[in-house]
Every structure is written in structure tokens, then in C-alpha cells.
Tab-separated table of N, CA and C in Angstrom:
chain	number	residue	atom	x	y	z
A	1	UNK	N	-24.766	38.402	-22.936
A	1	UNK	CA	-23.703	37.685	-22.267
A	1	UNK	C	-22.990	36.780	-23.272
A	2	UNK	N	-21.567	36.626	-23.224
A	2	UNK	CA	-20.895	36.226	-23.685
A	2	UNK	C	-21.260	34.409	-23.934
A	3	UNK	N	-21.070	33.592	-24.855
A	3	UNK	CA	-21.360	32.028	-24.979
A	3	UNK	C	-19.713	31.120	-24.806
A	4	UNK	N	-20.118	30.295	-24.196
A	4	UNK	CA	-18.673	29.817	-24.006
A	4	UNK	C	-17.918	30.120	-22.747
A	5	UNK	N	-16.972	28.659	-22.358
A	5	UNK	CA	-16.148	29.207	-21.490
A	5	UNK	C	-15.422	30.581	-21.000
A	6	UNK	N	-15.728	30.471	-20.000
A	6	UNK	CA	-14.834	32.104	-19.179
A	6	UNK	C	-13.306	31.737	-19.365
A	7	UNK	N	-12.596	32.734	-19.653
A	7	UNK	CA	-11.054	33.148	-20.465
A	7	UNK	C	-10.637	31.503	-19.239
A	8	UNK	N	-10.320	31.377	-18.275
A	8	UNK	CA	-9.545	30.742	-17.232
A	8	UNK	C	-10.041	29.454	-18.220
A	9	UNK	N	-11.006	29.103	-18.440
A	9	UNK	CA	-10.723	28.011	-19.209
A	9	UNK	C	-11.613	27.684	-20.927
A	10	UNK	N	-10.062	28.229	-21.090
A	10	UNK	CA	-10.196	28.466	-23.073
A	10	UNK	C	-8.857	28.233	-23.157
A	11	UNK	N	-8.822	27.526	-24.102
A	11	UNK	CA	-7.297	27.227	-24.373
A	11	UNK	C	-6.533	27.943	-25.280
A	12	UNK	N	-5.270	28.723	-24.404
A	12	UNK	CA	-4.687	29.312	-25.298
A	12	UNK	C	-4.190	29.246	-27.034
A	13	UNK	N	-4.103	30.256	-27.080
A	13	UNK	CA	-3.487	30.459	-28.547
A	13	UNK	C	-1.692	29.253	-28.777
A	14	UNK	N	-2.022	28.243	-30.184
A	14	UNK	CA	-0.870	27.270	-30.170
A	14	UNK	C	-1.210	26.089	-29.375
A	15	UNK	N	-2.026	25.579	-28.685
A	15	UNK	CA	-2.323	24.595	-27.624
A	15	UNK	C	-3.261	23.493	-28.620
A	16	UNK	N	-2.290	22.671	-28.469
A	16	UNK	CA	-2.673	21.616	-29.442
A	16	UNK	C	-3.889	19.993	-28.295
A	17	UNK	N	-4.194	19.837	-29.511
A	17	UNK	CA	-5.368	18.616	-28.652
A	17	UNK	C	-5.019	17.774	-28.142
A	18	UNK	N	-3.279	17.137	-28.954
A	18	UNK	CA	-2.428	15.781	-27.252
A	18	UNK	C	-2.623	16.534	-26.524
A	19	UNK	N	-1.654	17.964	-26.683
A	19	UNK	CA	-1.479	18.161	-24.865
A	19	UNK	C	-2.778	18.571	-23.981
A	20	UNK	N	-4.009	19.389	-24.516
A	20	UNK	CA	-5.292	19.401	-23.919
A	20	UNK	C	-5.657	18.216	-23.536
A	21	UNK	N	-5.374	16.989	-23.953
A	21	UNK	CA	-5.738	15.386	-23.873
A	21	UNK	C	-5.001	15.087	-22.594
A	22	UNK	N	-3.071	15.306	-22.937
A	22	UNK	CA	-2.297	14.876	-21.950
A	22	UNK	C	-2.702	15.530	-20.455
A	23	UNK	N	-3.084	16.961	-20.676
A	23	UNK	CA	-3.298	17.443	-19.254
A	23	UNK	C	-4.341	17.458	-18.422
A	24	UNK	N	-5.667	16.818	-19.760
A	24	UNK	CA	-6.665	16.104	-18.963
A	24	UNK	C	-6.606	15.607	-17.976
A	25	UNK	N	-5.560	14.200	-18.761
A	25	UNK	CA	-5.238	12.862	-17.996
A	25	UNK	C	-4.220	12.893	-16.304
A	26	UNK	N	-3.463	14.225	-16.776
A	26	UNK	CA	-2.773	14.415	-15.637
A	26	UNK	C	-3.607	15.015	-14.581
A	27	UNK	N	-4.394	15.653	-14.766
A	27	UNK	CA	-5.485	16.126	-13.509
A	27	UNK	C	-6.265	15.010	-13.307
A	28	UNK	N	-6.894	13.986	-13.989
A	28	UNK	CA	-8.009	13.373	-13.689
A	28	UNK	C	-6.740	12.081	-12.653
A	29	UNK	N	-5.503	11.790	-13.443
A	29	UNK	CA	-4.732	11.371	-11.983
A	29	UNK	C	-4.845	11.636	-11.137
A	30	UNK	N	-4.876	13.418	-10.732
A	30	UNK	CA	-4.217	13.861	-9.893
A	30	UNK	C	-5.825	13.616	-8.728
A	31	UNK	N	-6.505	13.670	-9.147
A	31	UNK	CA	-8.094	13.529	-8.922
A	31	UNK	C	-7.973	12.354	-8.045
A	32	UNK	N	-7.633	11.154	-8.653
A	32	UNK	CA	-7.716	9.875	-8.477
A	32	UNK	C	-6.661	9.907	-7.185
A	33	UNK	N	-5.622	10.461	-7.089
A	33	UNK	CA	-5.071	10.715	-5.775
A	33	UNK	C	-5.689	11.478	-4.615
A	34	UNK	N	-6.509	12.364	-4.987
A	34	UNK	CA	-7.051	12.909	-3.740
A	34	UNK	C	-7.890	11.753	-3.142
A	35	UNK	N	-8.622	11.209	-3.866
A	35	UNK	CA	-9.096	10.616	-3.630
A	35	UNK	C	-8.459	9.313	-2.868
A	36	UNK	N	-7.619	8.733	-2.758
A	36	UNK	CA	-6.717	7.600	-2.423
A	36	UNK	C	-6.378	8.754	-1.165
A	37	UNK	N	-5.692	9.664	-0.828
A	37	UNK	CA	-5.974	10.595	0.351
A	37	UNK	C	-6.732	10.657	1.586
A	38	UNK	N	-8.199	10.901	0.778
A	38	UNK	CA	-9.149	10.976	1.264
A	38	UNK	C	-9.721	9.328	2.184
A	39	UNK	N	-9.225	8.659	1.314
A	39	UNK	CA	-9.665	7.278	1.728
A	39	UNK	C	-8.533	6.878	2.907
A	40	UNK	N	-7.400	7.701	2.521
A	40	UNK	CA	-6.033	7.066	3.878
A	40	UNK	C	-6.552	8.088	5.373
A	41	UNK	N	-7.583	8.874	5.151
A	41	UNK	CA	-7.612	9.996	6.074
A	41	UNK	C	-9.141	9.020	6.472
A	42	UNK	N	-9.896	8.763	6.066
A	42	UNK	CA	-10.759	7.392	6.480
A	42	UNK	C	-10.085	6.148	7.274
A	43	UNK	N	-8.961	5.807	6.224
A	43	UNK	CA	-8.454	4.861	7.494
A	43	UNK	C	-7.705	5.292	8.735
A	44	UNK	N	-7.154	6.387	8.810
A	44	UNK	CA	-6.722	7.170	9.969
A	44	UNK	C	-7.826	7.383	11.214
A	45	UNK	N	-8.687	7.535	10.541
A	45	UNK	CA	-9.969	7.963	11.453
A	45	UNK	C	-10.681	6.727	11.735
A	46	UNK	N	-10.906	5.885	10.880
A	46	UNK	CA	-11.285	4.308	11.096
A	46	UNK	C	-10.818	3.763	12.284
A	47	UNK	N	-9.244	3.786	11.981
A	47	UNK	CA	-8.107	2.974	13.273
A	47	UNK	C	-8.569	3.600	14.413
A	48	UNK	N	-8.417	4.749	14.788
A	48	UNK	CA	-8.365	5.063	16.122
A	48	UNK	C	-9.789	4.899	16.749
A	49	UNK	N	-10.961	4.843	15.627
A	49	UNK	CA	-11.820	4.892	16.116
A	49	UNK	C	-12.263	2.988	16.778
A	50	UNK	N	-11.820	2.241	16.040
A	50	UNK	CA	-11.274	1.194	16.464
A	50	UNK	C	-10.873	0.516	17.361
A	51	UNK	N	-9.484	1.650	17.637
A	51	UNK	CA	-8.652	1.136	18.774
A	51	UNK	C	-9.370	1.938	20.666
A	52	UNK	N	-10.524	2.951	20.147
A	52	UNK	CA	-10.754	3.423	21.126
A	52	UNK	C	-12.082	2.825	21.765
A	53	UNK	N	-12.777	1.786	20.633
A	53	UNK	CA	-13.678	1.057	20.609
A	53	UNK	C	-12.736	-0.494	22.059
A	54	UNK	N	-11.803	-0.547	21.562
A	54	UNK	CA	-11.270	-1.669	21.659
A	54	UNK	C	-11.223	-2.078	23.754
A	55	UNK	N	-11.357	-0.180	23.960
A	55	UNK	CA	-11.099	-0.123	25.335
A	55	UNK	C	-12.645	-0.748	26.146
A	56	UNK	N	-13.589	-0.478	25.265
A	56	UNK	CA	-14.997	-0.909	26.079
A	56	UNK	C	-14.626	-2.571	25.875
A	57	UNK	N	-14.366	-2.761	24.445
A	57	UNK	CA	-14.520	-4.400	24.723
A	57	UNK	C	-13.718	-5.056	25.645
A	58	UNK	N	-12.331	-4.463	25.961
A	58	UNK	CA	-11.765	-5.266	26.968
A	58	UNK	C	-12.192	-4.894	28.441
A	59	UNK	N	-12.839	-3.690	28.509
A	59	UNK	CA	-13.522	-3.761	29.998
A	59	UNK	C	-14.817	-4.313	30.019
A	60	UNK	N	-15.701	-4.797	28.626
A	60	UNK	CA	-16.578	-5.908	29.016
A	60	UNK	C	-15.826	-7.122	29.329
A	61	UNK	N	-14.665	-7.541	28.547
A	61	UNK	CA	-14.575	-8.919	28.842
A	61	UNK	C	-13.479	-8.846	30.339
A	62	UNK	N	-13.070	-7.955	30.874
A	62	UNK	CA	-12.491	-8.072	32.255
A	62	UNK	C	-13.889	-8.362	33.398
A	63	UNK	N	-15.091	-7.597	33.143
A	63	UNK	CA	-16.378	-7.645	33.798
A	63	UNK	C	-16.983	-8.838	33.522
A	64	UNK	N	-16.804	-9.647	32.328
A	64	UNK	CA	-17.634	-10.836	32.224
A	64	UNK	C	-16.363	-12.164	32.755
A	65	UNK	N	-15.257	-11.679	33.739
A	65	UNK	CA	-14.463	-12.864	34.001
A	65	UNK	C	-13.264	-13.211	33.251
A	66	UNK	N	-13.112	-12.850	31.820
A	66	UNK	CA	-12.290	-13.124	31.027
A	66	UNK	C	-11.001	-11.901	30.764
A	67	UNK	N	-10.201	-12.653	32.145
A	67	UNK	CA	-9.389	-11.383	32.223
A	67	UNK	C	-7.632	-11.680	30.995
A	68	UNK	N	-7.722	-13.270	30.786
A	68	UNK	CA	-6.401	-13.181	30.011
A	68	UNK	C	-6.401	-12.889	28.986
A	69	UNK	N	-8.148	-12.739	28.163
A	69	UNK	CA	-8.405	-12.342	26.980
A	69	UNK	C	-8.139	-10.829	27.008
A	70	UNK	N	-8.927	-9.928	28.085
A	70	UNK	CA	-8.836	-8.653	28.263
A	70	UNK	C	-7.127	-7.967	27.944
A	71	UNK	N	-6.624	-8.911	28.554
A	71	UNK	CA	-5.148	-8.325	28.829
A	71	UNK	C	-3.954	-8.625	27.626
A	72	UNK	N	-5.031	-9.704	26.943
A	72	UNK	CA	-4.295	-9.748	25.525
A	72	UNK	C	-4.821	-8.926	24.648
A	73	UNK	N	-5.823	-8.435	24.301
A	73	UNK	CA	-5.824	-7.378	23.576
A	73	UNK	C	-5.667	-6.204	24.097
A	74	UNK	N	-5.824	-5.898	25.071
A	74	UNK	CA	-4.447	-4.555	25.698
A	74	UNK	C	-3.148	-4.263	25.437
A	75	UNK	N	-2.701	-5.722	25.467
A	75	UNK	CA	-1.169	-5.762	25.270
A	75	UNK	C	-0.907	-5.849	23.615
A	76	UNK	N	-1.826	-6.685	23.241
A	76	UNK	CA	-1.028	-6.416	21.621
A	76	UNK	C	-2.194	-6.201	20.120
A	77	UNK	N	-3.021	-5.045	20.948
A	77	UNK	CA	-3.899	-4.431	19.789
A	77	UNK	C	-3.959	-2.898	19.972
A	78	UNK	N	-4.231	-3.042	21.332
A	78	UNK	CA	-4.985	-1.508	21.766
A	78	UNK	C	-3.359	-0.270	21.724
A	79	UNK	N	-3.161	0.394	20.821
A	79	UNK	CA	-2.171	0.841	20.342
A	79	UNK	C	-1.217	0.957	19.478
A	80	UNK	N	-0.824	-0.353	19.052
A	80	UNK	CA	0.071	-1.075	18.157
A	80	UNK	C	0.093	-0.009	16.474
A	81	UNK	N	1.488	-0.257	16.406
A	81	UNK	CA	1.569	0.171	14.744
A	81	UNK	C	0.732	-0.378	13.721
A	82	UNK	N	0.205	0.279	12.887
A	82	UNK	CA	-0.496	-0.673	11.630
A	82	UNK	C	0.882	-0.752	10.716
A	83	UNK	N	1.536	-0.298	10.693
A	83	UNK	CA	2.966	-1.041	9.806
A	83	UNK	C	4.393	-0.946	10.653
A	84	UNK	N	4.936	-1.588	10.661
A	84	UNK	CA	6.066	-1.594	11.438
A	84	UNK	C	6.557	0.416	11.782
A	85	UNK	N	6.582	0.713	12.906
A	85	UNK	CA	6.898	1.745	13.026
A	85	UNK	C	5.714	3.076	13.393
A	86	UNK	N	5.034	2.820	12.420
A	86	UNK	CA	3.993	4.004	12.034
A	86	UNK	C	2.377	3.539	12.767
A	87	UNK	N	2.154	4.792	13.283
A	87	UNK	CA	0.457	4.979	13.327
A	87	UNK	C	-0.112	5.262	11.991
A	88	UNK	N	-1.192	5.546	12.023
A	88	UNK	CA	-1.789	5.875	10.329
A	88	UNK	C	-1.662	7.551	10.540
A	89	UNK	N	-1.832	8.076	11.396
A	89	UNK	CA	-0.944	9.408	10.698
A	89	UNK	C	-0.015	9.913	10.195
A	90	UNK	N	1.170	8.875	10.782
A	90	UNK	CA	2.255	9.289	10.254
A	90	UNK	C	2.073	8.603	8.700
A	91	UNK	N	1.373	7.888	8.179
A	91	UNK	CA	1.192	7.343	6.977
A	91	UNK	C	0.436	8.184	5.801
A	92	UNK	N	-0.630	9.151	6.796
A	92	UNK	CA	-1.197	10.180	5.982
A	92	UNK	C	-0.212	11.226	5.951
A	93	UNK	N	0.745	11.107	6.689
A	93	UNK	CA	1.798	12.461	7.086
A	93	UNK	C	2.784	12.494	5.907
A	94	UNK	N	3.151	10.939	5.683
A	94	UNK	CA	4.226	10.775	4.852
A	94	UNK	C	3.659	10.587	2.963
A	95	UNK	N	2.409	10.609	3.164
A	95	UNK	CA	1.801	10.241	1.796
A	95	UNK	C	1.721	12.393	1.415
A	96	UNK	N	1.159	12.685	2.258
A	96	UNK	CA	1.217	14.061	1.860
A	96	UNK	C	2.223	14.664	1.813
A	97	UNK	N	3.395	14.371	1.986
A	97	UNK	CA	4.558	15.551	2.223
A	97	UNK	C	5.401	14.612	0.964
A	98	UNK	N	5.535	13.185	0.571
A	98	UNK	CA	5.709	13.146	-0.242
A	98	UNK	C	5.341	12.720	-1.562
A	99	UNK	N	4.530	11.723	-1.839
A	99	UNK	CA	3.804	11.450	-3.455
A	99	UNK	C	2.784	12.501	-3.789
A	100	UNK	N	1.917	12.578	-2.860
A	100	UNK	CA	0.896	13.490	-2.798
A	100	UNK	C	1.383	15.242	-3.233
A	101	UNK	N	2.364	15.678	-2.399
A	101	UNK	CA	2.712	16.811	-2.663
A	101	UNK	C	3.275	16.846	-4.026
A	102	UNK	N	4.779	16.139	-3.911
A	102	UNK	CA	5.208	16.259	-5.382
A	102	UNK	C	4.290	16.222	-6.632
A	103	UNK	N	3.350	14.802	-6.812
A	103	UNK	CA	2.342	14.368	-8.143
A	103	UNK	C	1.355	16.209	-8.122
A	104	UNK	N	1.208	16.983	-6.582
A	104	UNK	CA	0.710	18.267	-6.758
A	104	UNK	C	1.592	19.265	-7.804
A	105	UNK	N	2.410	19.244	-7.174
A	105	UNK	CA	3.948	20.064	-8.102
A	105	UNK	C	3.460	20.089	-9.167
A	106	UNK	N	3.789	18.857	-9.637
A	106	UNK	CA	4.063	18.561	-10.991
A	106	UNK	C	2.961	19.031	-11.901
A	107	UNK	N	1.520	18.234	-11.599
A	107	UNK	CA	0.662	18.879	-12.515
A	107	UNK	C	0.937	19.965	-12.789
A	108	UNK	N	1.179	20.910	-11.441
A	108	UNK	CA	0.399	22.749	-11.905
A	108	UNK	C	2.136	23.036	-12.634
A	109	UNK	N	3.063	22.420	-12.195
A	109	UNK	CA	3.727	22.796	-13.340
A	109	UNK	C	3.965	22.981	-14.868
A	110	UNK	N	3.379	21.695	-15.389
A	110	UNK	CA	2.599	21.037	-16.403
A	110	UNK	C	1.696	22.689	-17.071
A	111	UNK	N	1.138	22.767	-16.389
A	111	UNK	CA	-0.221	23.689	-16.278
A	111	UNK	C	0.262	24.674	-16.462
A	112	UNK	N	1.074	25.155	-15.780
A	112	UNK	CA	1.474	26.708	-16.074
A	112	UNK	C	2.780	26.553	-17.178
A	113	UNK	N	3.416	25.807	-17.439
A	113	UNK	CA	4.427	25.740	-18.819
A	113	UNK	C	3.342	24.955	-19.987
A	114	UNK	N	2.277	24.580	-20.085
A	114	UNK	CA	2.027	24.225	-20.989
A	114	UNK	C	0.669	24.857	-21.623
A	115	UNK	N	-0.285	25.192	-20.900
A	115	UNK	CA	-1.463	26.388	-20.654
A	115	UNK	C	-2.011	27.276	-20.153
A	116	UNK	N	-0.374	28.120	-19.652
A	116	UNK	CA	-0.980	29.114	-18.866
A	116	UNK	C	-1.157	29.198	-17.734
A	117	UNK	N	-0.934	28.048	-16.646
A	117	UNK	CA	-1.812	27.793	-15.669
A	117	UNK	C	-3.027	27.312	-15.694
A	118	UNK	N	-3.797	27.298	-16.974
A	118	UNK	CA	-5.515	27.183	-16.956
A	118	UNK	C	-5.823	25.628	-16.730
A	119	UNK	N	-7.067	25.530	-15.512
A	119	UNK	CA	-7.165	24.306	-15.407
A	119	UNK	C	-8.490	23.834	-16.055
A	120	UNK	N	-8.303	22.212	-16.284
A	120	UNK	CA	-9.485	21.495	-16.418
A	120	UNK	C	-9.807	22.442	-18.114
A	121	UNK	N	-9.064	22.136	-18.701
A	121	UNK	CA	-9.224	22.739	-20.270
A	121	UNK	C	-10.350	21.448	-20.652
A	122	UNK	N	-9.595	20.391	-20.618
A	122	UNK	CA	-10.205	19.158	-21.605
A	122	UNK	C	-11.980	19.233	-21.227
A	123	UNK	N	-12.189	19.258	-19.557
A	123	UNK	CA	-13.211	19.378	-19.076
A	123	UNK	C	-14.152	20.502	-19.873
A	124	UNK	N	-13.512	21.712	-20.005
A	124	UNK	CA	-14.065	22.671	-20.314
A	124	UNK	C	-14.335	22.547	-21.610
A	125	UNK	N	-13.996	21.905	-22.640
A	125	UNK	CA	-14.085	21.481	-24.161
A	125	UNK	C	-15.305	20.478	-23.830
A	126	UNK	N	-14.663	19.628	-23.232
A	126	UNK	CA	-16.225	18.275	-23.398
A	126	UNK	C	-17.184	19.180	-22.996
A	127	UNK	N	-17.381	19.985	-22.288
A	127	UNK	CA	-18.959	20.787	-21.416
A	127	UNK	C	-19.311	21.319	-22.921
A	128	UNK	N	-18.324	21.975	-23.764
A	128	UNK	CA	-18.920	23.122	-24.875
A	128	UNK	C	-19.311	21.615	-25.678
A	129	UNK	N	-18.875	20.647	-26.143
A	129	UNK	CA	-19.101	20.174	-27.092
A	129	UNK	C	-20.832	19.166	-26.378
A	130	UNK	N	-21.347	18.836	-24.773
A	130	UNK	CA	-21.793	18.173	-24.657
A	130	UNK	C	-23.064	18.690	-24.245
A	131	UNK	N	-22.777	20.257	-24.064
A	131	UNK	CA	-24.123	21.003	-23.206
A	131	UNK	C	-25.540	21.002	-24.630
A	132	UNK	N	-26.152	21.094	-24.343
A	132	UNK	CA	-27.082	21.778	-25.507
A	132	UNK	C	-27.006	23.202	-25.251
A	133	UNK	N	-26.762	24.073	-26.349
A	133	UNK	CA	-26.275	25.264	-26.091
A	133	UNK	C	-27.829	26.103	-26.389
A	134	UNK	N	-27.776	27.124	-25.511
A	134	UNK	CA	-29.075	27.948	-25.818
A	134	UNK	C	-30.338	27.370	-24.999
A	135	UNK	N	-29.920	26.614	-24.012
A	135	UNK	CA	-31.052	25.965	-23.150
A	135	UNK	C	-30.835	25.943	-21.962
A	136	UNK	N	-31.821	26.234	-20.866
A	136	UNK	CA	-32.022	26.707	-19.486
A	136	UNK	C	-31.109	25.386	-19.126
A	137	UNK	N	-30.300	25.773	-17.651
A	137	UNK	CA	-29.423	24.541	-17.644
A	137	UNK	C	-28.218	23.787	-17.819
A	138	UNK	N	-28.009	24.432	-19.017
A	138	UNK	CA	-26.879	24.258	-20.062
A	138	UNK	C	-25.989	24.943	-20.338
A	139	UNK	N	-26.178	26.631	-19.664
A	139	UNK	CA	-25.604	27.270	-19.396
A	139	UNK	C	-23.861	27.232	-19.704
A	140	UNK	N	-23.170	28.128	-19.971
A	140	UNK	CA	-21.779	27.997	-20.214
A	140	UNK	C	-20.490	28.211	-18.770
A	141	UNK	N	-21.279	29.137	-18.621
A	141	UNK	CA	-20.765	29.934	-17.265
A	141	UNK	C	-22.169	30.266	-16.194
């Protein structure tokens, strides 16, 4: 069996070490956004879970007597925008269709005018230079 990365990530012929460096950095961004994503799709799921929480507490406090408290957080929690306008979906709605999508664009554009398409090159260099080669484990592929 062959040693070394599989062809998808070997860096073409002419592909110099900025740009293997630069397109590192642009994926490990792009990384760092899913992640910021992932965390807005937490608070999406957080809120409602929240606001659906919110319905027991105001029917304890209508049952324990405290009905102007009940009826104030009915009136100005249980529903309400978290930013003027928007629920948090429309916030995950608008993060994906636009920073999210475009900063997507762009990398694999990057990617395919500058290596082919091939991803996670830099990754694939640090593994050859960091594995111990020839040892259970360490494997290439």
C-alpha cells in the first residue's frame, strides 16, 4: 500500500507553502463559523425552550395567587422578539443565507482556483510531518 496522503489531499503540482498556509487559515475560519452556527442553532433551541418553560411558571404563579405577576410575563416575555423584529430563527435564517453562505462560497472558491478543489491540504501536510510513520495507528490513509 501506497505511504502518504490519498491524491484528494496532496498538493498539486506549482502550489506554493503561503497559499497551502493561506488556505489553511481560510478553512480553519470557515470551521470557526460553523461553529458560531452551531452555537446560534443552540440559542434557537435554548429560546423556545425557555419561552415554553415560561408557560408552567406563569400557571404556577396564577395557582399560587399571583395573578399580576402571571400576566406580566405573558404579556411581555412569553413570545417577544429577542431583537427588534426577529425570533431566533429568523436570525439563524438570516446568518445562513447570508455570512454563513457567502464566507461558504468563497472558501471552495479559493479551493478550486487555487488547489484544485482539494481540501484541508495544510491539515494533510501537518498529519505527514506529525504521524510516526511505519507505526500501528499512524497510519496515512
Amino acid at each position: 500500500m501506497e505511504d502518504g496522503p490519498d491524491e484528494a489531499h496532496r498538493r498539486p503540482e506549482g502550489l506554493d507553502d503561503l497559499t497551502v498556509q493561506a488556505l489553511g487559515k481560510l478553512s480553519e475560519a470557515l470551521e470557526t463559523t460553523e461553529r458560531v452556527r452551531g452555537h446560534l442553532y443552540a440559542m434557537h433551541q435554548l429560546t423556545g425552550t425557555a419561552d415554553f418553560q415560561l408557560d408552567e411558571a406563569v400557571s404556577l404563579f396564577m395557582q399560587a395567587g399571583h395573578e399580576e405577576l402571571a400576566e406580566r410575563i405573558q404579556r411581555e416575555l412569553i413570545g417577544r422578539n429577542v431583537t427588534p423584529g426577529h425570533w431566533t430563527f429568523q436570525l439563524v435564517e438570516e446568518y445562513d443565507d447570508g455570512y454563513w453562505s457567502e464566507f461558504r462560497a468563497l472558501e471552495r472558491e479559493a479551493r478550486e482556483k487555487l488547489a484544485g478543489g482539494r481540501r484541508h491540504l495544510y491539515e494533510a501536510e501537518l498529519k505527514e510531518r506529525r504521524r510516526t510513520h511505519g507505526r500501528t495507528g499512524h497510519e496515512a490513509r
